[in-house]
């Protein structure tokens, strides 16, 4: 291909006249590169990759076999084998190498984390069941408030509302630990767990208030404290749930539950 460039060169002669010279510059010939993707007859094109689509049942079967293999090899139970494989993205070779290098560190990092979240989940699940007994006690106190302290039926409903709030909040709390377990470490996760802790502390404080005996002398003050704390606990629940919901809508949560096989 030929390109013609007009090059202006100023030359100062003895007479001061300007001369303009037009020159031609020829670009070097381009070398055409031919990409030949053809293969011998019967061979697979190099840009294609062989793969196999596994059904869910087949994936479960393969993963169950891997769990049995790791459990027998490391002399542990299937639950621990599952957690270890999950942590190492179902890469059994990587898991075995890491475990042989530092077994105690791996167990503490993987199993310890799972146990922490699981125990908190179970604690709130169990506490929610026990709150039913607290509800029976609250009904007795509601009757006492009406008969001995002359509160109306509507005025005594704050106890029932407080117990119902605690049960709902404990159910929320237990699932927030399942949610947080599968979150990757990030600033957003730290903020979520800070809100979670504030919510949990407030819930426990409300539960403790309901355990206090109600007498005529302290009924007015205790009633106000329980009502105020019930409102606050509900607000903390909303803050935590709104954060989780908004994070899902904005795509800020980074989850750590991909299935590898």
PDB file of C-alpha atoms in Angstrom:
ATOM      1  CA  UNK A   1       0.000   0.000   0.000  1.00  0.00           C
ATOM      2  CA  UNK A   2       1.283   3.405  -0.968  1.00  0.00           C
ATOM      3  CA  UNK A   3       0.845   6.491   1.185  1.00  0.00           C
ATOM      4  CA  UNK A   4       1.727   9.970  -0.082  1.00  0.00           C
ATOM      5  CA  UNK A   5       2.773  12.369   2.613  1.00  0.00           C
ATOM      6  CA  UNK A   6       3.172  16.078   1.976  1.00  0.00           C
ATOM      7  CA  UNK A   7       6.238  16.957   3.978  1.00  0.00           C
ATOM      8  CA  UNK A   8       6.860  20.612   4.385  1.00  0.00           C
ATOM      9  CA  UNK A   9      10.492  21.345   4.836  1.00  0.00           C
ATOM     10  CA  UNK A  10      11.600  24.859   5.267  1.00  0.00           C
ATOM     11  CA  UNK A  11      14.953  25.481   3.735  1.00  0.00           C
ATOM     12  CA  UNK A  12      16.538  28.893   4.117  1.00  0.00           C
ATOM     13  CA  UNK A  13      18.611  29.619   1.063  1.00  0.00           C
ATOM     14  CA  UNK A  14      20.949  32.397   0.372  1.00  0.00           C
ATOM     15  CA  UNK A  15      18.109  34.363  -1.083  1.00  0.00           C
ATOM     16  CA  UNK A  16      15.788  33.644   1.852  1.00  0.00           C
ATOM     17  CA  UNK A  17      13.268  31.831  -0.355  1.00  0.00           C
ATOM     18  CA  UNK A  18      11.261  28.897   1.015  1.00  0.00           C
ATOM     19  CA  UNK A  19      11.277  25.641  -0.910  1.00  0.00           C
ATOM     20  CA  UNK A  20       8.659  22.948  -0.366  1.00  0.00           C
ATOM     21  CA  UNK A  21       9.387  19.368  -1.207  1.00  0.00           C
ATOM     22  CA  UNK A  22       6.787  16.662  -1.614  1.00  0.00           C
ATOM     23  CA  UNK A  23       8.030  13.173  -1.014  1.00  0.00           C
ATOM     24  CA  UNK A  24       6.604   9.685  -1.113  1.00  0.00           C
ATOM     25  CA  UNK A  25       6.934   7.172   1.699  1.00  0.00           C
ATOM     26  CA  UNK A  26       6.163   3.575   0.971  1.00  0.00           C
ATOM     27  CA  UNK A  27       5.003   1.409   3.871  1.00  0.00           C
ATOM     28  CA  UNK A  28       6.478  -2.034   4.161  1.00  0.00           C
ATOM     29  CA  UNK A  29       4.335  -4.823   2.844  1.00  0.00           C
ATOM     30  CA  UNK A  30       2.097  -6.353   5.499  1.00  0.00           C
ATOM     31  CA  UNK A  31       2.515 -10.029   6.090  1.00  0.00           C
ATOM     32  CA  UNK A  32      -0.806 -11.800   6.096  1.00  0.00           C
ATOM     33  CA  UNK A  33      -1.041 -14.364   8.865  1.00  0.00           C
ATOM     34  CA  UNK A  34      -3.325 -17.262   8.254  1.00  0.00           C
ATOM     35  CA  UNK A  35      -4.782 -18.976  11.280  1.00  0.00           C
ATOM     36  CA  UNK A  36      -5.513 -22.527  10.347  1.00  0.00           C
ATOM     37  CA  UNK A  37      -7.868 -24.113  12.867  1.00  0.00           C
ATOM     38  CA  UNK A  38      -8.386 -27.217  10.784  1.00  0.00           C
ATOM     39  CA  UNK A  39      -7.478 -30.626  12.136  1.00  0.00           C
ATOM     40  CA  UNK A  40      -7.052 -34.068  10.750  1.00  0.00           C
ATOM     41  CA  UNK A  41     -10.227 -35.889   9.929  1.00  0.00           C
ATOM     42  CA  UNK A  42     -11.836 -37.330  13.055  1.00  0.00           C
ATOM     43  CA  UNK A  43      -9.887 -35.100  15.450  1.00  0.00           C
ATOM     44  CA  UNK A  44     -11.532 -32.516  17.725  1.00  0.00           C
ATOM     45  CA  UNK A  45     -10.958 -28.833  16.825  1.00  0.00           C
ATOM     46  CA  UNK A  46      -8.415 -27.325  19.192  1.00  0.00           C
ATOM     47  CA  UNK A  47     -10.800 -24.570  20.302  1.00  0.00           C
ATOM     48  CA  UNK A  48     -13.302 -27.081  21.659  1.00  0.00           C
ATOM     49  CA  UNK A  49     -13.077 -28.626  25.126  1.00  0.00           C
ATOM     50  CA  UNK A  50     -14.488 -31.978  26.103  1.00  0.00           C
ATOM     51  CA  UNK A  51     -16.854 -31.922  29.052  1.00  0.00           C
ATOM     52  CA  UNK A  52     -19.474 -34.078  30.712  1.00  0.00           C
ATOM     53  CA  UNK A  53     -22.778 -32.873  32.115  1.00  0.00           C
ATOM     54  CA  UNK A  54     -23.523 -34.531  35.454  1.00  0.00           C
ATOM     55  CA  UNK A  55     -27.003 -34.848  36.880  1.00  0.00           C
ATOM     56  CA  UNK A  56     -27.717 -33.777  40.450  1.00  0.00           C
ATOM     57  CA  UNK A  57     -27.976 -37.420  41.489  1.00  0.00           C
ATOM     58  CA  UNK A  58     -24.570 -38.120  39.962  1.00  0.00           C
ATOM     59  CA  UNK A  59     -23.027 -35.109  41.717  1.00  0.00           C
ATOM     60  CA  UNK A  60     -24.430 -36.279  45.039  1.00  0.00           C
ATOM     61  CA  UNK A  61     -23.054 -39.759  44.408  1.00  0.00           C
ATOM     62  CA  UNK A  62     -19.583 -38.455  43.554  1.00  0.00           C
ATOM     63  CA  UNK A  63     -19.488 -36.102  46.533  1.00  0.00           C
ATOM     64  CA  UNK A  64     -20.674 -38.839  48.898  1.00  0.00           C
ATOM     65  CA  UNK A  65     -17.832 -41.031  47.669  1.00  0.00           C
ATOM     66  CA  UNK A  66     -15.327 -38.230  48.268  1.00  0.00           C
ATOM     67  CA  UNK A  67     -16.674 -37.718  51.790  1.00  0.00           C
ATOM     68  CA  UNK A  68     -16.290 -41.412  52.600  1.00  0.00           C
ATOM     69  CA  UNK A  69     -12.752 -41.405  51.216  1.00  0.00           C
ATOM     70  CA  UNK A  70     -11.675 -38.370  53.268  1.00  0.00           C
ATOM     71  CA  UNK A  71     -13.421 -39.607  56.428  1.00  0.00           C
ATOM     72  CA  UNK A  72     -11.609 -42.956  56.248  1.00  0.00           C
ATOM     73  CA  UNK A  73      -8.270 -41.443  55.282  1.00  0.00           C
ATOM     74  CA  UNK A  74      -8.238 -38.768  58.010  1.00  0.00           C
ATOM     75  CA  UNK A  75     -10.045 -40.915  60.586  1.00  0.00           C
ATOM     76  CA  UNK A  76     -12.859 -38.414  61.098  1.00  0.00           C
ATOM     77  CA  UNK A  77     -16.643 -38.385  60.760  1.00  0.00           C
ATOM     78  CA  UNK A  78     -18.633 -37.572  57.628  1.00  0.00           C
ATOM     79  CA  UNK A  79     -19.720 -34.152  58.908  1.00  0.00           C
ATOM     80  CA  UNK A  80     -16.117 -33.046  59.355  1.00  0.00           C
ATOM     81  CA  UNK A  81     -15.173 -34.563  56.003  1.00  0.00           C
ATOM     82  CA  UNK A  82     -17.932 -32.549  54.335  1.00  0.00           C
ATOM     83  CA  UNK A  83     -16.781 -29.304  55.979  1.00  0.00           C
ATOM     84  CA  UNK A  84     -13.161 -29.937  55.010  1.00  0.00           C
ATOM     85  CA  UNK A  85     -14.024 -30.732  51.398  1.00  0.00           C
ATOM     86  CA  UNK A  86     -16.285 -27.710  51.212  1.00  0.00           C
ATOM     87  CA  UNK A  87     -13.510 -25.456  52.534  1.00  0.00           C
ATOM     88  CA  UNK A  88     -11.036 -26.765  49.943  1.00  0.00           C
ATOM     89  CA  UNK A  89     -13.534 -26.507  47.075  1.00  0.00           C
ATOM     90  CA  UNK A  90     -13.811 -30.290  46.802  1.00  0.00           C
ATOM     91  CA  UNK A  91     -10.138 -30.532  45.880  1.00  0.00           C
ATOM     92  CA  UNK A  92      -9.235 -33.648  47.872  1.00  0.00           C
ATOM     93  CA  UNK A  93      -5.538 -33.544  46.940  1.00  0.00           C
ATOM     94  CA  UNK A  94      -5.176 -29.969  48.175  1.00  0.00           C
ATOM     95  CA  UNK A  95      -7.073 -30.888  51.339  1.00  0.00           C
ATOM     96  CA  UNK A  96      -4.864 -33.885  52.093  1.00  0.00           C
ATOM     97  CA  UNK A  97      -1.642 -31.926  51.507  1.00  0.00           C
ATOM     98  CA  UNK A  98      -2.755 -29.092  53.797  1.00  0.00           C
ATOM     99  CA  UNK A  99      -4.005 -31.479  56.474  1.00  0.00           C
ATOM    100  CA  UNK A 100      -0.784 -33.484  56.553  1.00  0.00           C
ATOM    101  CA  UNK A 101       1.245 -30.279  56.916  1.00  0.00           C
ATOM    102  CA  UNK A 102      -0.755 -28.846  59.850  1.00  0.00           C
ATOM    103  CA  UNK A 103      -3.749 -30.959  60.927  1.00  0.00           C
ATOM    104  CA  UNK A 104      -4.560 -29.029  64.120  1.00  0.00           C
ATOM    105  CA  UNK A 105      -4.505 -25.668  62.357  1.00  0.00           C
ATOM    106  CA  UNK A 106      -6.766 -26.929  59.564  1.00  0.00           C
ATOM    107  CA  UNK A 107      -9.262 -28.470  61.988  1.00  0.00           C
ATOM    108  CA  UNK A 108      -9.422 -25.306  64.082  1.00  0.00           C
ATOM    109  CA  UNK A 109      -9.846 -23.072  61.050  1.00  0.00           C
ATOM    110  CA  UNK A 110     -12.490 -25.166  59.313  1.00  0.00           C
ATOM    111  CA  UNK A 111     -14.277 -27.190  61.986  1.00  0.00           C
ATOM    112  CA  UNK A 112     -13.908 -24.491  64.647  1.00  0.00           C
ATOM    113  CA  UNK A 113     -15.603 -21.875  62.472  1.00  0.00           C
ATOM    114  CA  UNK A 114     -18.460 -24.210  61.572  1.00  0.00           C
ATOM    115  CA  UNK A 115     -19.027 -25.175  65.205  1.00  0.00           C
ATOM    116  CA  UNK A 116     -19.101 -21.528  66.293  1.00  0.00           C
ATOM    117  CA  UNK A 117     -21.832 -20.580  63.837  1.00  0.00           C
ATOM    118  CA  UNK A 118     -23.734 -23.828  64.338  1.00  0.00           C
ATOM    119  CA  UNK A 119     -23.796 -23.535  68.138  1.00  0.00           C
ATOM    120  CA  UNK A 120     -25.118 -19.982  67.955  1.00  0.00           C
ATOM    121  CA  UNK A 121     -27.756 -21.131  65.504  1.00  0.00           C
ATOM    122  CA  UNK A 122     -28.825 -23.966  67.837  1.00  0.00           C
ATOM    123  CA  UNK A 123     -28.738 -21.744  70.934  1.00  0.00           C
ATOM    124  CA  UNK A 124     -31.290 -19.349  69.479  1.00  0.00           C
ATOM    125  CA  UNK A 125     -33.388 -22.213  68.156  1.00  0.00           C
ATOM    126  CA  UNK A 126     -33.478 -23.785  71.612  1.00  0.00           C
ATOM    127  CA  UNK A 127     -34.110 -20.448  73.331  1.00  0.00           C
ATOM    128  CA  UNK A 128     -37.066 -19.773  71.039  1.00  0.00           C
ATOM    129  CA  UNK A 129     -38.619 -23.041  72.218  1.00  0.00           C
ATOM    130  CA  UNK A 130     -38.039 -22.117  75.865  1.00  0.00           C
ATOM    131  CA  UNK A 131     -39.724 -18.754  75.357  1.00  0.00           C
ATOM    132  CA  UNK A 132     -43.027 -20.647  75.181  1.00  0.00           C
ATOM    133  CA  UNK A 133     -42.647 -21.277  78.901  1.00  0.00           C
ATOM    134  CA  UNK A 134     -41.944 -17.562  79.342  1.00  0.00           C
ATOM    135  CA  UNK A 135     -45.172 -16.863  77.468  1.00  0.00           C
ATOM    136  CA  UNK A 136     -47.114 -18.910  80.040  1.00  0.00           C
ATOM    137  CA  UNK A 137     -45.483 -16.884  82.807  1.00  0.00           C
ATOM    138  CA  UNK A 138     -46.317 -13.669  80.958  1.00  0.00           C
ATOM    139  CA  UNK A 139     -49.986 -14.648  80.854  1.00  0.00           C
ATOM    140  CA  UNK A 140     -49.945 -15.101  84.627  1.00  0.00           C
ATOM    141  CA  UNK A 141     -48.341 -11.686  85.056  1.00  0.00           C
ATOM    142  CA  UNK A 142     -50.915 -10.143  82.721  1.00  0.00           C
ATOM    143  CA  UNK A 143     -53.676 -11.485  84.948  1.00  0.00           C
ATOM    144  CA  UNK A 144     -51.839 -10.200  88.013  1.00  0.00           C
ATOM    145  CA  UNK A 145     -51.508  -6.735  86.486  1.00  0.00           C
ATOM    146  CA  UNK A 146     -55.241  -6.588  85.852  1.00  0.00           C
ATOM    147  CA  UNK A 147     -56.356  -7.926  89.235  1.00  0.00           C
ATOM    148  CA  UNK A 148     -53.802  -6.426  91.611  1.00  0.00           C
ATOM    149  CA  UNK A 149     -52.531  -3.308  89.860  1.00  0.00           C
ATOM    150  CA  UNK A 150     -55.751  -2.371  88.070  1.00  0.00           C
ATOM    151  CA  UNK A 151     -54.324  -2.278  84.551  1.00  0.00           C
ATOM    152  CA  UNK A 152     -56.799  -2.775  81.732  1.00  0.00           C
ATOM    153  CA  UNK A 153     -56.598  -5.797  79.430  1.00  0.00           C
ATOM    154  CA  UNK A 154     -55.151  -3.627  76.650  1.00  0.00           C
ATOM    155  CA  UNK A 155     -52.558  -2.092  78.980  1.00  0.00           C
ATOM    156  CA  UNK A 156     -51.362  -5.552  80.033  1.00  0.00           C
ATOM    157  CA  UNK A 157     -50.811  -6.723  76.442  1.00  0.00           C
ATOM    158  CA  UNK A 158     -47.266  -5.324  76.436  1.00  0.00           C
ATOM    159  CA  UNK A 159     -46.055  -8.570  78.048  1.00  0.00           C
ATOM    160  CA  UNK A 160     -47.584 -10.744  75.348  1.00  0.00           C
ATOM    161  CA  UNK A 161     -46.196  -8.477  72.641  1.00  0.00           C
ATOM    162  CA  UNK A 162     -42.717  -8.612  74.207  1.00  0.00           C
ATOM    163  CA  UNK A 163     -42.666 -12.431  74.271  1.00  0.00           C
ATOM    164  CA  UNK A 164     -43.908 -12.657  70.677  1.00  0.00           C
ATOM    165  CA  UNK A 165     -41.188 -10.205  69.646  1.00  0.00           C
ATOM    166  CA  UNK A 166     -38.481 -12.277  71.330  1.00  0.00           C
ATOM    167  CA  UNK A 167     -39.617 -15.489  69.628  1.00  0.00           C
ATOM    168  CA  UNK A 168     -39.595 -13.817  66.202  1.00  0.00           C
ATOM    169  CA  UNK A 169     -36.235 -12.190  66.848  1.00  0.00           C
ATOM    170  CA  UNK A 170     -34.597 -15.429  67.961  1.00  0.00           C
ATOM    171  CA  UNK A 171     -35.837 -17.072  64.794  1.00  0.00           C
ATOM    172  CA  UNK A 172     -34.307 -14.208  62.813  1.00  0.00           C
ATOM    173  CA  UNK A 173     -31.051 -14.429  64.750  1.00  0.00           C
ATOM    174  CA  UNK A 174     -30.551 -18.144  64.179  1.00  0.00           C
ATOM    175  CA  UNK A 175     -30.859 -17.720  60.414  1.00  0.00           C
ATOM    176  CA  UNK A 176     -28.537 -14.706  60.389  1.00  0.00           C
ATOM    177  CA  UNK A 177     -25.791 -17.038  61.626  1.00  0.00           C
ATOM    178  CA  UNK A 178     -26.463 -19.415  58.746  1.00  0.00           C
ATOM    179  CA  UNK A 179     -26.393 -16.412  56.391  1.00  0.00           C
ATOM    180  CA  UNK A 180     -23.143 -15.032  57.848  1.00  0.00           C
ATOM    181  CA  UNK A 181     -21.409 -18.425  57.728  1.00  0.00           C
ATOM    182  CA  UNK A 182     -21.643 -18.490  53.937  1.00  0.00           C
ATOM    183  CA  UNK A 183     -20.477 -14.893  53.465  1.00  0.00           C
ATOM    184  CA  UNK A 184     -16.942 -14.217  52.344  1.00  0.00           C
ATOM    185  CA  UNK A 185     -14.909 -11.922  54.553  1.00  0.00           C
ATOM    186  CA  UNK A 186     -15.476  -8.269  53.638  1.00  0.00           C
ATOM    187  CA  UNK A 187     -16.214  -4.878  55.179  1.00  0.00           C
ATOM    188  CA  UNK A 188     -19.904  -5.471  54.543  1.00  0.00           C
ATOM    189  CA  UNK A 189     -19.788  -8.761  56.444  1.00  0.00           C
ATOM    190  CA  UNK A 190     -18.090  -7.009  59.369  1.00  0.00           C
ATOM    191  CA  UNK A 191     -20.834  -4.374  59.396  1.00  0.00           C
ATOM    192  CA  UNK A 192     -23.496  -7.084  59.185  1.00  0.00           C
ATOM    193  CA  UNK A 193     -22.045  -8.946  62.156  1.00  0.00           C
ATOM    194  CA  UNK A 194     -21.810  -5.703  64.156  1.00  0.00           C
ATOM    195  CA  UNK A 195     -25.532  -5.142  63.565  1.00  0.00           C
ATOM    196  CA  UNK A 196     -26.137  -8.790  64.386  1.00  0.00           C
ATOM    197  CA  UNK A 197     -24.331  -8.444  67.723  1.00  0.00           C
ATOM    198  CA  UNK A 198     -26.297  -5.307  68.666  1.00  0.00           C
ATOM    199  CA  UNK A 199     -29.527  -7.078  67.784  1.00  0.00           C
ATOM    200  CA  UNK A 200     -28.565 -10.156  69.798  1.00  0.00           C
ATOM    201  CA  UNK A 201     -27.589  -8.153  72.901  1.00  0.00           C
ATOM    202  CA  UNK A 202     -30.860  -6.206  72.814  1.00  0.00           C
ATOM    203  CA  UNK A 203     -32.856  -9.440  72.474  1.00  0.00           C
ATOM    204  CA  UNK A 204     -31.123 -10.965  75.500  1.00  0.00           C
ATOM    205  CA  UNK A 205     -31.760  -7.808  77.529  1.00  0.00           C
ATOM    206  CA  UNK A 206     -35.471  -7.942  76.728  1.00  0.00           C
ATOM    207  CA  UNK A 207     -35.568 -11.607  77.714  1.00  0.00           C
ATOM    208  CA  UNK A 208     -33.948 -10.765  81.059  1.00  0.00           C
ATOM    209  CA  UNK A 209     -36.497  -8.017  81.723  1.00  0.00           C
ATOM    210  CA  UNK A 210     -39.322 -10.513  81.290  1.00  0.00           C
ATOM    211  CA  UNK A 211     -37.763 -12.700  83.975  1.00  0.00           C
ATOM    212  CA  UNK A 212     -38.028  -9.957  86.599  1.00  0.00           C
ATOM    213  CA  UNK A 213     -40.874 -10.238  89.123  1.00  0.00           C
ATOM    214  CA  UNK A 214     -43.635  -7.678  88.670  1.00  0.00           C
ATOM    215  CA  UNK A 215     -44.807  -6.018  91.868  1.00  0.00           C
ATOM    216  CA  UNK A 216     -47.082  -3.076  92.446  1.00  0.00           C
ATOM    217  CA  UNK A 217     -44.139  -0.885  93.442  1.00  0.00           C
ATOM    218  CA  UNK A 218     -42.132  -1.466  90.253  1.00  0.00           C
ATOM    219  CA  UNK A 219     -44.913  -2.228  87.768  1.00  0.00           C
ATOM    220  CA  UNK A 220     -45.023   1.204  86.116  1.00  0.00           C
ATOM    221  CA  UNK A 221     -41.242   1.499  85.694  1.00  0.00           C
ATOM    222  CA  UNK A 222     -40.851  -2.115  84.553  1.00  0.00           C
ATOM    223  CA  UNK A 223     -43.716  -1.776  82.098  1.00  0.00           C
ATOM    224  CA  UNK A 224     -42.052   1.259  80.512  1.00  0.00           C
ATOM    225  CA  UNK A 225     -38.677  -0.502  80.331  1.00  0.00           C
ATOM    226  CA  UNK A 226     -40.189  -3.575  78.651  1.00  0.00           C
ATOM    227  CA  UNK A 227     -42.171  -1.499  76.145  1.00  0.00           C
ATOM    228  CA  UNK A 228     -39.145   0.644  75.252  1.00  0.00           C
ATOM    229  CA  UNK A 229     -36.854  -2.379  74.901  1.00  0.00           C
ATOM    230  CA  UNK A 230     -39.429  -4.219  72.766  1.00  0.00           C
ATOM    231  CA  UNK A 231     -39.556  -1.276  70.366  1.00  0.00           C
ATOM    232  CA  UNK A 232     -35.758  -1.078  70.271  1.00  0.00           C
ATOM    233  CA  UNK A 233     -35.364  -4.811  69.592  1.00  0.00           C
ATOM    234  CA  UNK A 234     -37.828  -4.586  66.701  1.00  0.00           C
ATOM    235  CA  UNK A 235     -35.856  -1.656  65.300  1.00  0.00           C
ATOM    236  CA  UNK A 236     -32.581  -3.606  65.490  1.00  0.00           C
ATOM    237  CA  UNK A 237     -34.261  -6.511  63.719  1.00  0.00           C
ATOM    238  CA  UNK A 238     -35.387  -4.196  60.918  1.00  0.00           C
ATOM    239  CA  UNK A 239     -31.891  -2.715  60.571  1.00  0.00           C
ATOM    240  CA  UNK A 240     -30.334  -6.158  60.184  1.00  0.00           C
ATOM    241  CA  UNK A 241     -32.949  -7.481  57.763  1.00  0.00           C
ATOM    242  CA  UNK A 242     -32.891  -4.282  55.698  1.00  0.00           C
ATOM    243  CA  UNK A 243     -29.099  -4.522  55.444  1.00  0.00           C
ATOM    244  CA  UNK A 244     -29.316  -8.126  54.238  1.00  0.00           C
ATOM    245  CA  UNK A 245     -32.110  -7.348  51.761  1.00  0.00           C
ATOM    246  CA  UNK A 246     -30.463  -4.219  50.376  1.00  0.00           C
ATOM    247  CA  UNK A 247     -27.189  -6.089  50.023  1.00  0.00           C
ATOM    248  CA  UNK A 248     -28.884  -8.758  47.932  1.00  0.00           C
ATOM    249  CA  UNK A 249     -30.535  -6.146  45.728  1.00  0.00           C
ATOM    250  CA  UNK A 250     -27.273  -4.234  45.240  1.00  0.00           C
ATOM    251  CA  UNK A 251     -25.182  -7.370  44.776  1.00  0.00           C
ATOM    252  CA  UNK A 252     -22.707  -6.484  47.539  1.00  0.00           C
ATOM    253  CA  UNK A 253     -22.750  -9.879  49.259  1.00  0.00           C
ATOM    254  CA  UNK A 254     -20.003 -12.281  48.243  1.00  0.00           C
ATOM    255  CA  UNK A 255     -21.092 -15.820  49.005  1.00  0.00           C
ATOM    256  CA  UNK A 256     -18.812 -18.763  49.543  1.00  0.00           C
ATOM    257  CA  UNK A 257     -21.003 -21.716  48.649  1.00  0.00           C
ATOM    258  CA  UNK A 258     -20.049 -22.673  45.088  1.00  0.00           C
ATOM    259  CA  UNK A 259     -20.244 -26.406  44.424  1.00  0.00           C
ATOM    260  CA  UNK A 260     -17.058 -27.908  43.069  1.00  0.00           C
ATOM    261  CA  UNK A 261     -16.658 -31.462  41.958  1.00  0.00           C
TER     262      UNK A 261
END
